[in-house]
């Protein structure tokens, strides 16, 4: 591949210099404030540097709705260009060293070449994602009426084999997990025999499970509606939990924040899955109505904080089998995807750090003392603390940007990519996500 534009370390350092004086002032002030609460700011910088979140390869392209897609300039046209963009994100925010691939959208000709390309940018591969919710060109049998749960065993076999291929590719790429989300379900009452389709799902999944290497995990992703609008086979966390338990110790339940009905108490679902030793991790995004795939933390920041509150509490309590994988799963329809992903990654770290600010003794006292107001106030004290200087210092010390968005814009990255990557004529193979 020809040399392409990249944001260099010198440029980031130069941009950082402009913001250093005020950052030092704000950081010092916050350190003093936190000291009054017996909190060492350096511990929080370390926490901010520890949280890692995977970027979805499909997130760096412009998404769309079922009505339209408005392509952005300089969009990545293949997996190598997607990795370039993921590399730029990683350089600026430093918390996103992993990329989650979607197959066949990201199918490489050579796994070794892809691995080398990623490594050169400091990236590695997180969970693989299979796709049996679309038909691909040249595919023999259709998924119109289902994949892993289709009435025809030949379709189920094709879908199983696709998942096995994803695992094989993942092995070559150093991935350690496979995520299965199926679009199977019904649009009409009576269309599917609920119990029978779940049986078929378990049969198909157990074949996929058998193919998992010992040090791998499989993530089951539930979703209550869409593309099937009346019923979906893996509709909620209870079904997901049942299946993960039936399949065995390497099966876990993935929580995509957009895959719940409005107002559902997601932090409580998270707590349940932690308690049952089955939390796989997350697809982070935000939503107002359904699977909106909006940017993380853009709608319900307090909900995200409450989720991280459960995660931090479990981490501190050393709950067994607790090793959640953090991934973003967003669709950027009207923003520059790189900017959205950077802002989302920053917001996740913010929630994580804020959750570490919760005075757990005060919270336990309030809970045991039947003092709900004080319990809420304890959470709010953490949630309303502006930890921005901690996040900025954590990035700067890791050679990232104090202000990732401003630095990205100043670099002219998108304009350079628009020149390097003239738009293809044909529509994007990956469809609308
Ligand atoms: C689904 C689900 C999956 C993602 C696809 C593109 O709604 O969230 O995780 O792979 O969208
Ligand atoms: Mn998802
Ligand atoms: Mn989704």
Short mmCIF file of C-alpha atoms and ligand atoms in Angstrom, two decimals, residues 181 221 223 226 256 258-259 283 285 291 293 329, ligand 3:
data_model
loop_
_atom_site.label_atom_id
_atom_site.label_comp_id
_atom_site.label_asym_id
_atom_site.label_seq_id
_atom_site.Cartn_x
_atom_site.Cartn_y
_atom_site.Cartn_z
CA UNK A 181 -26.00 -11.77 17.03
CA UNK A 221 -26.00 -10.77 21.97
CA UNK A 223 -32.01 -7.90 21.03
CA UNK A 226 -35.44 -5.64 14.70
CA UNK A 256 -25.76 -3.91 23.75
CA UNK A 258 -29.58 -0.19 22.51
CA UNK A 259 -31.16 -3.63 22.59
CA UNK A 283 -21.66 -2.94 22.93
CA UNK A 285 -24.04 3.19 22.34
CA UNK A 291 -31.56 0.38 18.72
CA UNK A 293 -27.01 3.39 17.81
CA UNK A 329 -21.29 -0.36 18.57
MN1 LIG B 3 -27.52 -3.07 17.63
#
